[in-house]
């Protein structure tokens, strides 16, 4: 709904706070290196003095290594070639937080710059996340669904 508001911008969206939330499949919670980096920078994550540029630089520092572990291309899309939050960030985040039929992720998917590439990288994210979660079956099904979207 908020995406349809004329003039809506992601500029001030704090991705660091989103990725700090506990996801239902405990992927982010169990990604120990990510949680340690977040814990060590908690004051910066919640600082009200951070500009959108500074918040994105912090996102690159905290979440970037996780994205690079998943796929270099995902890191390139979300960190190197992005200067502020965008639909691709929210699509990838939604993959870890969404319900079983991916309603939330499906909202962002048509809005990303490269839907086929994003679906395939999202599938890769889900497959990598299987090692961080007790819900591997759900994530495997999600990965297969994303691959079907790409076809």
PDB file of C-alpha atoms in Angstrom:
ATOM      1  CA  UNK A   1       0.000   0.000   0.000  1.00  0.00           C
ATOM      2  CA  UNK A   2       2.736   2.457   0.947  1.00  0.00           C
ATOM      3  CA  UNK A   3       4.518   1.767  -2.345  1.00  0.00           C
ATOM      4  CA  UNK A   4       1.588   3.280  -4.234  1.00  0.00           C
ATOM      5  CA  UNK A   5       1.703   6.641  -2.467  1.00  0.00           C
ATOM      6  CA  UNK A   6       2.788   9.304  -4.981  1.00  0.00           C
ATOM      7  CA  UNK A   7       6.252  10.575  -4.126  1.00  0.00           C
ATOM      8  CA  UNK A   8       7.088   7.667  -1.801  1.00  0.00           C
ATOM      9  CA  UNK A   9      10.854   7.202  -1.531  1.00  0.00           C
ATOM     10  CA  UNK A  10      13.059   4.586   0.086  1.00  0.00           C
ATOM     11  CA  UNK A  11      15.692   7.216   0.783  1.00  0.00           C
ATOM     12  CA  UNK A  12      15.162   7.279   4.545  1.00  0.00           C
ATOM     13  CA  UNK A  13      14.389   3.587   5.014  1.00  0.00           C
ATOM     14  CA  UNK A  14      16.869   2.051   7.449  1.00  0.00           C
ATOM     15  CA  UNK A  15      17.707  -1.382   6.044  1.00  0.00           C
ATOM     16  CA  UNK A  16      19.933  -2.084   9.039  1.00  0.00           C
ATOM     17  CA  UNK A  17      16.901  -2.082  11.320  1.00  0.00           C
ATOM     18  CA  UNK A  18      15.004  -4.414   8.979  1.00  0.00           C
ATOM     19  CA  UNK A  19      17.849  -6.924   8.828  1.00  0.00           C
ATOM     20  CA  UNK A  20      18.135  -6.772  12.627  1.00  0.00           C
ATOM     21  CA  UNK A  21      14.610  -8.139  13.089  1.00  0.00           C
ATOM     22  CA  UNK A  22      14.181 -11.796  14.001  1.00  0.00           C
ATOM     23  CA  UNK A  23      12.917 -13.602  10.938  1.00  0.00           C
ATOM     24  CA  UNK A  24      10.425 -16.485  11.266  1.00  0.00           C
ATOM     25  CA  UNK A  25      12.896 -19.071   9.929  1.00  0.00           C
ATOM     26  CA  UNK A  26      15.749 -17.820  12.159  1.00  0.00           C
ATOM     27  CA  UNK A  27      18.075 -17.374   9.196  1.00  0.00           C
ATOM     28  CA  UNK A  28      19.362 -13.940  10.139  1.00  0.00           C
ATOM     29  CA  UNK A  29      19.321 -14.801  13.832  1.00  0.00           C
ATOM     30  CA  UNK A  30      21.562 -17.818  13.199  1.00  0.00           C
ATOM     31  CA  UNK A  31      23.927 -16.097  10.743  1.00  0.00           C
ATOM     32  CA  UNK A  32      26.476 -15.581  13.531  1.00  0.00           C
ATOM     33  CA  UNK A  33      28.934 -13.294  11.739  1.00  0.00           C
ATOM     34  CA  UNK A  34      26.086 -10.987  10.722  1.00  0.00           C
ATOM     35  CA  UNK A  35      24.625 -10.897  14.247  1.00  0.00           C
ATOM     36  CA  UNK A  36      28.038 -10.135  15.746  1.00  0.00           C
ATOM     37  CA  UNK A  37      28.610  -7.224  13.354  1.00  0.00           C
ATOM     38  CA  UNK A  38      25.112  -5.929  14.120  1.00  0.00           C
ATOM     39  CA  UNK A  39      25.600  -6.284  17.872  1.00  0.00           C
ATOM     40  CA  UNK A  40      28.933  -4.451  17.721  1.00  0.00           C
ATOM     41  CA  UNK A  41      27.288  -1.568  15.835  1.00  0.00           C
ATOM     42  CA  UNK A  42      23.906  -1.399  17.549  1.00  0.00           C
ATOM     43  CA  UNK A  43      24.342   2.255  18.570  1.00  0.00           C
ATOM     44  CA  UNK A  44      25.039   3.237  14.961  1.00  0.00           C
ATOM     45  CA  UNK A  45      22.049   1.251  13.690  1.00  0.00           C
ATOM     46  CA  UNK A  46      19.668   3.189  15.951  1.00  0.00           C
ATOM     47  CA  UNK A  47      21.400   6.562  15.674  1.00  0.00           C
ATOM     48  CA  UNK A  48      18.973   9.268  14.625  1.00  0.00           C
ATOM     49  CA  UNK A  49      21.882  11.356  13.341  1.00  0.00           C
ATOM     50  CA  UNK A  50      22.765   8.970  10.524  1.00  0.00           C
ATOM     51  CA  UNK A  51      22.205  10.295   7.033  1.00  0.00           C
ATOM     52  CA  UNK A  52      20.817   7.961   4.382  1.00  0.00           C
ATOM     53  CA  UNK A  53      24.310   7.746   2.840  1.00  0.00           C
ATOM     54  CA  UNK A  54      25.863   6.848   6.180  1.00  0.00           C
ATOM     55  CA  UNK A  55      23.105   4.274   6.858  1.00  0.00           C
ATOM     56  CA  UNK A  56      23.775   2.630   3.488  1.00  0.00           C
ATOM     57  CA  UNK A  57      27.520   2.570   4.197  1.00  0.00           C
ATOM     58  CA  UNK A  58      26.756   0.839   7.496  1.00  0.00           C
ATOM     59  CA  UNK A  59      24.475  -1.619   5.677  1.00  0.00           C
ATOM     60  CA  UNK A  60      27.368  -2.388   3.318  1.00  0.00           C
ATOM     61  CA  UNK A  61      29.625  -3.035   6.305  1.00  0.00           C
ATOM     62  CA  UNK A  62      27.153  -5.156   8.274  1.00  0.00           C
ATOM     63  CA  UNK A  63      25.053  -7.041   5.707  1.00  0.00           C
ATOM     64  CA  UNK A  64      27.385  -6.778   2.732  1.00  0.00           C
ATOM     65  CA  UNK A  65      29.666  -9.675   3.781  1.00  0.00           C
ATOM     66  CA  UNK A  66      26.641 -11.969   4.146  1.00  0.00           C
ATOM     67  CA  UNK A  67      25.414 -11.021   0.674  1.00  0.00           C
ATOM     68  CA  UNK A  68      28.894 -11.582  -0.749  1.00  0.00           C
ATOM     69  CA  UNK A  69      28.981 -15.045   0.854  1.00  0.00           C
ATOM     70  CA  UNK A  70      25.721 -15.864  -0.927  1.00  0.00           C
ATOM     71  CA  UNK A  71      26.788 -14.563  -4.347  1.00  0.00           C
ATOM     72  CA  UNK A  72      29.158 -11.872  -5.582  1.00  0.00           C
ATOM     73  CA  UNK A  73      26.491 -10.661  -7.991  1.00  0.00           C
ATOM     74  CA  UNK A  74      24.025 -10.184  -5.117  1.00  0.00           C
ATOM     75  CA  UNK A  75      26.655  -8.098  -3.329  1.00  0.00           C
ATOM     76  CA  UNK A  76      27.207  -6.073  -6.502  1.00  0.00           C
ATOM     77  CA  UNK A  77      23.463  -5.416  -6.943  1.00  0.00           C
ATOM     78  CA  UNK A  78      22.702  -4.530  -3.336  1.00  0.00           C
ATOM     79  CA  UNK A  79      25.899  -2.853  -2.212  1.00  0.00           C
ATOM     80  CA  UNK A  80      28.202  -1.698  -4.993  1.00  0.00           C
ATOM     81  CA  UNK A  81      25.598  -0.435  -7.475  1.00  0.00           C
ATOM     82  CA  UNK A  82      23.071   0.867  -4.949  1.00  0.00           C
ATOM     83  CA  UNK A  83      23.439   4.134  -3.083  1.00  0.00           C
ATOM     84  CA  UNK A  84      20.201   3.900  -1.125  1.00  0.00           C
ATOM     85  CA  UNK A  85      17.539   1.304  -0.313  1.00  0.00           C
ATOM     86  CA  UNK A  86      15.562   0.016  -3.280  1.00  0.00           C
ATOM     87  CA  UNK A  87      13.105  -2.679  -4.299  1.00  0.00           C
ATOM     88  CA  UNK A  88      15.856  -5.290  -4.688  1.00  0.00           C
ATOM     89  CA  UNK A  89      16.878  -4.861  -1.042  1.00  0.00           C
ATOM     90  CA  UNK A  90      13.304  -5.261   0.099  1.00  0.00           C
ATOM     91  CA  UNK A  91      12.717  -8.222  -2.197  1.00  0.00           C
ATOM     92  CA  UNK A  92      15.705 -10.075  -0.710  1.00  0.00           C
ATOM     93  CA  UNK A  93      14.661  -9.138   2.819  1.00  0.00           C
ATOM     94  CA  UNK A  94      11.076 -10.260   2.145  1.00  0.00           C
ATOM     95  CA  UNK A  95      12.298 -13.688   1.028  1.00  0.00           C
ATOM     96  CA  UNK A  96      13.450 -14.357   4.583  1.00  0.00           C
ATOM     97  CA  UNK A  97      10.399 -12.872   6.301  1.00  0.00           C
ATOM     98  CA  UNK A  98       7.529 -13.792   4.032  1.00  0.00           C
ATOM     99  CA  UNK A  99       4.710 -16.267   4.498  1.00  0.00           C
ATOM    100  CA  UNK A 100       4.655 -19.573   2.627  1.00  0.00           C
ATOM    101  CA  UNK A 101       3.148 -18.214  -0.584  1.00  0.00           C
ATOM    102  CA  UNK A 102       5.622 -15.299  -0.858  1.00  0.00           C
ATOM    103  CA  UNK A 103       2.937 -12.588  -1.054  1.00  0.00           C
ATOM    104  CA  UNK A 104       5.223  -9.868   0.274  1.00  0.00           C
ATOM    105  CA  UNK A 105       8.175 -10.789  -1.952  1.00  0.00           C
ATOM    106  CA  UNK A 106       5.860 -10.958  -4.951  1.00  0.00           C
ATOM    107  CA  UNK A 107       4.921  -7.312  -4.296  1.00  0.00           C
ATOM    108  CA  UNK A 108       8.531  -6.197  -4.728  1.00  0.00           C
ATOM    109  CA  UNK A 109       9.583  -8.631  -7.451  1.00  0.00           C
ATOM    110  CA  UNK A 110       8.037  -6.834 -10.457  1.00  0.00           C
ATOM    111  CA  UNK A 111       9.531  -3.572  -9.192  1.00  0.00           C
ATOM    112  CA  UNK A 112      13.182  -4.686  -9.101  1.00  0.00           C
ATOM    113  CA  UNK A 113      15.500  -3.600 -11.923  1.00  0.00           C
ATOM    114  CA  UNK A 114      16.134  -7.141 -13.125  1.00  0.00           C
ATOM    115  CA  UNK A 115      13.343  -9.542 -12.069  1.00  0.00           C
ATOM    116  CA  UNK A 116      14.806 -12.733 -13.567  1.00  0.00           C
ATOM    117  CA  UNK A 117      18.263 -12.133 -12.116  1.00  0.00           C
ATOM    118  CA  UNK A 118      16.728 -11.150  -8.768  1.00  0.00           C
ATOM    119  CA  UNK A 119      14.606 -14.311  -8.655  1.00  0.00           C
ATOM    120  CA  UNK A 120      17.658 -16.477  -9.351  1.00  0.00           C
ATOM    121  CA  UNK A 121      19.764 -14.644  -6.769  1.00  0.00           C
ATOM    122  CA  UNK A 122      16.859 -14.908  -4.329  1.00  0.00           C
ATOM    123  CA  UNK A 123      16.830 -18.656  -4.940  1.00  0.00           C
ATOM    124  CA  UNK A 124      20.557 -18.717  -4.171  1.00  0.00           C
ATOM    125  CA  UNK A 125      19.918 -16.729  -0.979  1.00  0.00           C
ATOM    126  CA  UNK A 126      17.285 -19.253   0.126  1.00  0.00           C
ATOM    127  CA  UNK A 127      19.595 -22.184  -0.623  1.00  0.00           C
ATOM    128  CA  UNK A 128      22.438 -20.606   1.363  1.00  0.00           C
ATOM    129  CA  UNK A 129      20.020 -19.799   4.174  1.00  0.00           C
ATOM    130  CA  UNK A 130      19.088 -23.486   4.458  1.00  0.00           C
ATOM    131  CA  UNK A 131      22.338 -24.044   6.352  1.00  0.00           C
ATOM    132  CA  UNK A 132      21.367 -21.356   8.865  1.00  0.00           C
ATOM    133  CA  UNK A 133      17.839 -22.579   9.568  1.00  0.00           C
ATOM    134  CA  UNK A 134      15.965 -25.559  10.934  1.00  0.00           C
ATOM    135  CA  UNK A 135      13.339 -24.830   8.260  1.00  0.00           C
ATOM    136  CA  UNK A 136      15.417 -26.080   5.338  1.00  0.00           C
ATOM    137  CA  UNK A 137      12.393 -27.653   3.641  1.00  0.00           C
ATOM    138  CA  UNK A 138      10.523 -24.345   3.518  1.00  0.00           C
ATOM    139  CA  UNK A 139      13.568 -22.557   2.150  1.00  0.00           C
ATOM    140  CA  UNK A 140      14.169 -25.270  -0.466  1.00  0.00           C
ATOM    141  CA  UNK A 141      10.572 -24.950  -1.655  1.00  0.00           C
ATOM    142  CA  UNK A 142      10.967 -21.182  -1.719  1.00  0.00           C
ATOM    143  CA  UNK A 143      14.141 -21.504  -3.807  1.00  0.00           C
ATOM    144  CA  UNK A 144      12.368 -23.755  -6.290  1.00  0.00           C
ATOM    145  CA  UNK A 145       9.428 -21.343  -6.502  1.00  0.00           C
ATOM    146  CA  UNK A 146      11.775 -18.453  -7.284  1.00  0.00           C
ATOM    147  CA  UNK A 147      13.430 -20.498 -10.013  1.00  0.00           C
ATOM    148  CA  UNK A 148       9.999 -21.068 -11.540  1.00  0.00           C
ATOM    149  CA  UNK A 149       9.342 -17.306 -11.448  1.00  0.00           C
ATOM    150  CA  UNK A 150      12.518 -16.826 -13.474  1.00  0.00           C
ATOM    151  CA  UNK A 151      11.308 -19.190 -16.186  1.00  0.00           C
TER     152      UNK A 151
END
